[in-house]
Amino acid sequence: MTTSPPTPPDIDAAAFVAGLRRLKAWSGLSYRRLERAAAEAGHSLPYSTAASMLGRERLPREELVAAFVAACGVRGAEAEAWLDARTDIACGPPAPMPVPVPVPVPVPEDATESAVAAPASAPAFVAPLNTAPARTGPRRTRWTLVAAAALVTALLGGVTASGVFTDDEEVHETRTSVRL
């Protein structure tokens, strides 16, 4: 390990896992030795988990990446770079900031030229307010379903307790059979 460890790619999950494979090759450790090195670093990384993690193209869990990177001998800022790259891939690219769209200010028809003239410091356009709609749909639906389930349970309990589902006929036993 005379060279520096490979840098983590932050393109997609497949490239990240390929980078983890390069990191394992750089460390020169077997899966069993990675398990022991992770335990010495205070992590849990079974060799079978490490092998299946590197055999897939999906993004591994953060705690597995931390254990794997520590087992490979990467510490400090380089280890944080691997965890940051994993988080960036998991969260996706940052959302662009919304750009306010200029909206012209309405001018009354009966306004005179002098009344319309605005001072030089006043803005010519007003940006619209971005208001999010209230979140009432999913919560209301959930409570409606809970109330309906409670009502059905109460009704079935009452019907069962009243004996509606029982037979009123008596059973007569004879020596050879049961008669209704």
Backbone as numpy.savetxt, mean C-alpha at the origin, in Angstrom:
# Nx Ny Nz CAx CAy CAz Cx Cy Cz
36.67 -8.33 -1.64 35.85 -7.15 -1.64 36.71 -5.90 -1.64
37.57 -5.82 -2.60 38.44 -4.65 -2.70 37.76 -3.52 -3.45
36.79 -3.82 -4.29 36.08 -2.78 -5.03 34.86 -2.34 -4.24
34.31 -1.23 -4.64 33.11 -0.74 -3.95 31.91 -1.57 -4.38
30.91 -1.67 -3.53 29.72 -2.48 -3.86 28.93 -1.83 -5.00
28.16 -2.63 -5.72 27.34 -2.05 -6.79 26.32 -1.06 -6.24
25.97 -0.10 -7.06 24.98 0.90 -6.64 23.59 0.37 -6.95
22.62 0.75 -6.15 21.25 0.24 -6.36 20.55 0.95 -7.52
19.97 0.19 -8.42 19.17 0.83 -9.48 17.79 1.19 -8.93
17.26 2.30 -9.39 15.93 2.71 -8.93 14.96 2.86 -10.11
15.12 1.97 -11.09 14.28 2.03 -12.29 12.98 1.28 -12.07
13.09 -0.02 -11.80 11.92 -0.85 -11.55 12.32 -2.04 -10.70
11.35 -2.88 -10.36 11.60 -4.00 -9.45 12.57 -5.01 -10.05
12.44 -5.30 -11.34 13.33 -6.29 -11.96 14.78 -5.81 -11.94
15.01 -4.55 -12.22 16.37 -4.02 -12.19 16.91 -4.00 -10.76
16.03 -3.74 -9.79 16.47 -3.73 -8.40 16.91 -5.12 -7.96
16.13 -6.14 -8.30 16.49 -7.51 -7.94 17.77 -7.92 -8.66
17.94 -7.49 -9.90 19.20 -7.78 -10.61 20.37 -7.11 -9.89
20.16 -5.92 -9.34 21.19 -5.25 -8.56 21.51 -6.02 -7.29
20.48 -6.61 -6.65 20.72 -7.44 -5.47 21.54 -8.68 -5.83
21.29 -9.24 -7.01 22.09 -10.39 -7.46 23.55 -9.99 -7.65
23.76 -8.80 -8.23 25.14 -8.30 -8.39 25.80 -8.08 -7.03
25.02 -7.61 -6.05 25.54 -7.39 -4.71 25.95 -8.72 -4.07
25.16 -9.77 -4.28 25.51 -11.08 -3.75 26.79 -11.59 -4.40
26.89 -11.42 -5.71 28.11 -11.84 -6.41 29.31 -11.03 -5.91
29.12 -9.76 -5.66 30.21 -8.92 -5.16 30.68 -9.39 -3.79
29.72 -9.80 -2.94 30.09 -10.24 -1.59 30.82 -11.58 -1.61
30.52 -12.43 -2.61 31.17 -13.73 -2.70 30.66 -14.74 -1.68
29.53 -14.48 -1.04 29.00 -15.36 -0.01 27.94 -16.30 -0.57
27.88 -17.51 -0.01 26.81 -18.44 -0.36 25.55 -18.04 0.40
24.44 -18.69 0.07 23.19 -18.37 0.76 23.28 -18.73 2.24
23.93 -19.83 2.58 24.10 -20.22 3.99 24.97 -19.19 4.74
26.01 -18.72 4.09 26.87 -17.72 4.73 26.14 -16.38 4.86
25.28 -16.06 3.89 24.48 -14.84 4.00 23.55 -14.93 5.21
22.97 -16.12 5.44 22.10 -16.31 6.59 22.87 -16.07 7.90
24.08 -16.63 7.99 24.89 -16.44 9.19 25.33 -14.98 9.36
25.71 -14.35 8.26 26.14 -12.94 8.34 24.99 -12.03 8.74
23.78 -12.32 8.26 22.62 -11.52 8.64 22.33 -11.69 10.13
22.45 -12.92 10.63 22.23 -13.16 12.06 23.26 -12.41 12.90
24.50 -12.39 12.44 25.55 -11.65 13.17 25.28 -10.15 13.16
24.61 -9.66 12.10 24.29 -8.23 12.01 22.98 -7.90 12.72
22.33 -8.93 13.30 21.09 -8.68 14.04 19.83 -8.79 13.21
19.90 -9.42 12.04 18.74 -9.59 11.17 18.41 -11.06 11.03
17.22 -11.32 10.52 16.81 -12.69 10.22 16.65 -12.81 8.71
17.45 -13.68 8.09 17.39 -13.89 6.65 17.65 -15.36 6.36
16.61 -16.20 6.36 16.81 -17.60 6.03 17.37 -17.74 4.62
18.24 -18.74 4.43 18.87 -18.90 3.11 17.84 -19.16 2.03
16.76 -19.88 2.35 15.73 -20.15 1.33 15.00 -18.87 0.93
14.81 -17.97 1.88 14.17 -16.70 1.57 15.06 -15.85 0.67
16.36 -15.84 0.97 17.29 -15.07 0.13 17.32 -15.64 -1.28
17.32 -16.97 -1.40 17.36 -17.59 -2.72 16.09 -17.29 -3.51
14.93 -17.40 -2.87 13.68 -17.11 -3.59 13.55 -15.63 -3.90
14.08 -14.76 -3.03 14.03 -13.32 -3.27 14.82 -12.97 -4.53
15.98 -13.59 -4.71 16.80 -13.29 -5.89 16.31 -14.02 -7.14
15.46 -15.01 -6.97 14.94 -15.75 -8.12 13.69 -15.15 -8.73
13.14 -14.16 -8.07 11.92 -13.52 -8.57 12.23 -12.17 -9.17
11.23 -11.61 -9.81 11.36 -10.27 -10.39 10.55 -9.25 -9.60
9.95 -9.69 -8.48 9.15 -8.77 -7.67 10.02 -8.06 -6.65
9.56 -6.92 -6.21 10.28 -6.11 -5.23 10.19 -6.78 -3.86
11.32 -7.08 -3.22 11.27 -7.71 -1.89 10.86 -6.71 -0.81
10.43 -7.26 0.33 10.05 -6.41 1.45 11.26 -5.65 1.97
10.98 -4.53 2.61 12.07 -3.65 3.07 12.97 -4.32 4.09
12.38 -5.09 5.02 13.20 -5.73 6.04 14.11 -6.80 5.44
13.66 -7.44 4.35 14.53 -8.42 3.68 15.69 -7.73 2.98
15.42 -6.58 2.37 16.49 -5.83 1.71 17.51 -5.37 2.74
17.03 -4.89 3.89 17.95 -4.43 4.94 18.81 -5.58 5.44
18.20 -6.75 5.65 18.97 -7.90 6.13 19.96 -8.38 5.07
19.53 -8.40 3.81 20.39 -8.88 2.74 21.59 -7.95 2.54
21.34 -6.65 2.52 22.41 -5.68 2.32 23.41 -5.74 3.47
22.89 -5.86 4.70 23.79 -5.97 5.86 24.59 -7.27 5.80
23.96 -8.36 5.36 24.67 -9.64 5.26 25.76 -9.58 4.21
25.55 -8.80 3.16 26.57 -8.67 2.11 27.72 -7.78 2.55
27.61 -7.14 3.69 28.70 -6.32 4.20 28.60 -4.85 3.88
27.45 -4.41 3.42 27.26 -2.99 3.09 26.69 -2.30 4.31
27.28 -1.20 4.71 26.86 -0.48 5.92 26.73 1.02 5.63
26.12 1.71 6.54 26.07 3.17 6.50 25.26 3.74 5.36
25.83 4.75 4.73 25.12 5.48 3.66 24.84 4.60 2.45
25.74 3.65 2.17 25.51 2.75 1.04 24.31 1.84 1.29
24.16 1.38 2.53 22.99 0.56 2.87 21.72 1.39 2.80
21.78 2.63 3.25 20.62 3.52 3.17 20.22 3.78 1.73
21.22 3.85 0.84 20.92 4.07 -0.59 20.11 2.91 -1.15
20.41 1.67 -0.73 19.64 0.51 -1.18 18.20 0.59 -0.67
18.03 0.96 0.59 16.68 1.07 1.14 15.91 2.22 0.51
16.58 3.33 0.24 15.92 4.47 -0.41 15.49 4.12 -1.82
16.35 3.38 -2.55 15.99 2.98 -3.91 14.79 2.05 -3.89
14.74 1.14 -2.92 13.61 0.23 -2.81 12.33 1.00 -2.52
12.40 1.99 -1.63 11.24 2.81 -1.30 10.78 3.62 -2.51
11.72 4.17 -3.27 11.36 4.94 -4.45 10.63 4.08 -5.48
11.08 2.85 -5.65 10.43 1.96 -6.61 9.05 1.57 -6.09
8.94 1.27 -4.79 7.66 0.85 -4.22 6.62 1.96 -4.27
7.06 3.20 -4.03 6.11 4.32 -4.00 5.84 4.92 -5.36
6.66 4.62 -6.33 6.48 5.18 -7.66 7.10 6.56 -7.76
7.07 7.13 -8.95 7.66 8.46 -9.12 6.83 9.50 -8.37
7.48 10.57 -7.94 6.73 11.61 -7.23 5.71 12.27 -8.16
4.58 12.60 -7.58 3.52 13.24 -8.36 3.93 14.66 -8.71
3.65 15.09 -9.93 3.99 16.47 -10.29 3.09 17.45 -9.55
3.65 18.60 -9.27 2.89 19.64 -8.58 1.85 20.20 -9.55
0.61 20.39 -9.07 -0.41 20.94 -9.96 -0.11 22.39 -10.29
-0.31 22.73 -11.53 -0.08 24.10 -11.99 -1.43 24.81 -12.00
-1.54 25.95 -11.31 -2.82 26.65 -11.31 -3.14 27.18 -12.70
-4.37 27.00 -13.09 -4.83 27.48 -14.39 -5.40 28.88 -14.21
-4.92 29.84 -14.99 -5.45 31.19 -14.83 -6.90 31.27 -15.31
-7.71 31.95 -14.52 -9.12 32.14 -14.85 -9.36 33.64 -14.95
-9.94 34.08 -16.04 -10.18 35.53 -16.16 -11.22 36.00 -15.14
-11.01 37.20 -14.64 -11.93 37.81 -13.68 -13.09 38.41 -14.46
-14.33 38.03 -14.10 -15.47 38.60 -14.83 -15.62 40.11 -14.56
-15.96 40.83 -15.61 -16.13 42.28 -15.51 -17.60 42.59 -15.75
-18.24 43.35 -14.84 -19.65 43.70 -15.05 -19.81 44.53 -16.32
-20.94 44.35 -16.99 -21.17 45.04 -18.26 -21.34 46.54 -18.09
-21.87 46.99 -16.98 -22.13 48.42 -16.80 -20.93 49.16 -16.19
-19.80 48.50 -16.06 -18.63 49.14 -15.48 -18.00 50.09 -16.49
-17.51 51.18 -15.98 -16.86 52.15 -16.85 -15.40 51.80 -17.01
-14.76 52.44 -17.94 -13.34 52.17 -18.23 -12.48 52.45 -17.02
-12.77 53.50 -16.27 -11.93 53.84 -15.11 -12.15 52.84 -13.98
-13.35 52.31 -13.87 -13.62 51.34 -12.81 -12.98 49.99 -13.13
-12.85 49.68 -14.41 -12.28 48.40 -14.82 -10.77 48.41 -14.68
-10.17 49.55 -14.86 -8.71 49.62 -14.80 -8.24 49.24 -13.41
-7.42 48.23 -13.35 -6.91 47.76 -12.06 -5.54 48.35 -11.83
-5.17 48.49 -10.59 -3.82 48.97 -10.32 -2.80 47.97 -10.83
-1.58 48.43 -11.04 -0.54 47.59 -11.62 -0.17 46.42 -10.72
-0.41 46.53 -9.42 -0.03 45.45 -8.51 -1.09 44.37 -8.41
-2.29 44.61 -8.93 -3.36 43.62 -8.82 -3.16 42.54 -9.89
-3.43 41.29 -9.56 -3.27 40.22 -10.55 -4.37 40.28 -11.59
-4.02 39.93 -12.82 -5.00 39.96 -13.90 -5.85 38.70 -13.89
-5.34 37.60 -13.28 -6.07 36.34 -13.25 -6.12 35.83 -11.82
-7.14 35.06 -11.53 -7.29 34.45 -10.22 -7.28 32.94 -10.42
-6.43 32.26 -9.69 -6.34 30.80 -9.80 -7.54 30.16 -9.10
-8.12 29.11 -9.68 -9.27 28.45 -9.04 -8.82 27.69 -7.80
-9.73 27.55 -6.87 -9.44 26.79 -5.67 -9.59 25.31 -5.97
-8.65 24.53 -5.52 -8.73 23.09 -5.66 -9.32 22.52 -4.39
-10.57 22.13 -4.46 -11.23 21.55 -3.30 -11.50 20.09 -3.57
-11.18 19.27 -2.62 -11.41 17.83 -2.75 -12.83 17.53 -2.31
-13.49 16.59 -2.98 -14.84 16.23 -2.56 -14.81 15.51 -1.22
-15.89 15.63 -0.48 -15.98 14.97 0.82 -16.03 13.46 0.63
-15.38 12.73 1.52 -15.34 11.27 1.44 -16.45 10.70 2.30
-17.64 10.63 1.76 -18.75 10.07 2.52 -19.20 8.75 1.95
-18.89 8.44 0.72 -19.40 7.24 0.07 -18.97 5.94 0.72
-17.67 5.62 0.79 -17.27 4.32 1.33 -17.63 4.15 2.80
-17.52 5.20 3.59 -17.84 5.09 5.01 -19.33 4.85 5.21
-20.16 5.57 4.45 -21.60 5.40 4.57 -22.00 4.00 4.14
-21.39 3.50 3.07 -21.71 2.16 2.59 -21.33 1.12 3.64
-20.19 1.28 4.25 -19.73 0.32 5.27 -20.70 0.27 6.43
-21.14 1.42 6.94 -22.05 1.43 8.08 -23.43 0.92 7.70
-23.83 1.13 6.47 -25.10 0.58 6.01 -25.04 -0.93 6.01
-23.94 -1.50 5.52 -23.80 -2.96 5.52 -23.74 -3.52 6.94
-23.08 -2.83 7.84 -23.01 -3.28 9.24 -24.40 -3.27 9.86
-25.15 -2.22 9.63 -26.49 -2.13 10.18 -27.40 -3.20 9.59
-27.30 -3.47 8.29 -28.11 -4.50 7.66 -27.76 -5.88 8.21
-26.49 -6.16 8.41 -26.08 -7.45 8.97 -26.59 -7.61 10.39
-26.54 -6.55 11.19 -27.05 -6.61 12.56 -28.55 -6.84 12.57
-29.29 -6.22 11.67 -30.73 -6.37 11.59 -31.11 -7.80 11.19
-30.42 -8.36 10.20 -30.69 -9.73 9.77 -30.39 -10.71 10.89
-29.30 -10.50 11.60 -28.94 -11.37 12.71 -29.99 -11.32 13.81
-30.46 -10.12 14.14 -31.49 -9.98 15.17 -32.79 -10.64 14.74
-33.17 -10.47 13.50 -34.41 -11.08 13.02 -34.32 -12.60 13.04
-33.24 -13.14 12.55 -33.08 -14.60 12.56 -33.03 -15.14 13.99
-32.39 -14.44 14.88 -32.35 -14.86 16.28 -33.74 -14.85 16.90
-34.53 -13.84 16.62 -35.89 -13.77 17.15 -36.79 -14.84 16.59
-36.68 -15.10 15.29 -37.50 -16.12 14.66 -37.14 -17.50 15.21
-35.87 -17.75 15.39 -35.44 -19.04 15.92 -35.90 -19.20 17.36
-35.80 -18.16 18.15 -36.22 -18.24 19.55 -37.72 -18.42 19.68
-38.50 -17.90 18.76 -39.95 -18.02 18.85 -40.44 -19.40 18.43
-39.60 -20.18 17.81 -39.98 -21.54 17.46 -40.65 -21.67 16.11
-40.52 -20.73 15.25 -41.14 -20.79 13.94 -40.56 -21.93 13.10
-39.28 -22.23 13.26 -38.63 -23.24 12.45 -38.76 -24.66 13.03
-39.49 -24.84 14.12 -39.62 -26.18 14.72 -40.87 -26.85 14.21
-40.87 -28.17 14.21 -42.05 -28.95 13.81 -42.97 -29.10 15.01
-44.27 -29.00 14.77 -45.23 -29.14 15.85 -45.72 -30.57 16.01
-45.33 -31.42 15.12 -45.79 -32.79 15.20 -44.99 -33.54 16.25
-45.69 -34.46 16.93 -45.01 -35.26 17.93 -44.46 -36.51 17.30
-43.39 -36.98 17.82 -42.77 -38.19 17.32 -43.17 -39.34 18.23
-43.72 -40.40 17.62 -44.12 -41.58 18.39 -43.15 -42.70 18.07
-42.63 -43.26 19.08 -41.71 -44.37 18.87 -42.45 -45.67 19.09
-42.22 -46.59 18.19 -42.72 -47.95 18.37 -41.51 -48.87 18.46
-41.78 -50.13 18.61 -40.67 -51.06 18.73 -39.91 -51.21 17.44
-40.53 -51.02 16.29 -39.88 -51.28 15.03 -39.51 -50.03 14.27
-40.14 -48.91 14.52 -39.84 -47.71 13.76 -40.26 -46.47 14.51
-39.98 -45.37 13.89 -40.39 -44.08 14.43 -41.50 -43.56 13.55
-42.64 -43.18 14.16 -43.75 -42.63 13.40 -43.93 -41.16 13.69
-44.36 -40.47 12.68 -44.67 -39.05 12.85 -46.14 -38.87 13.06
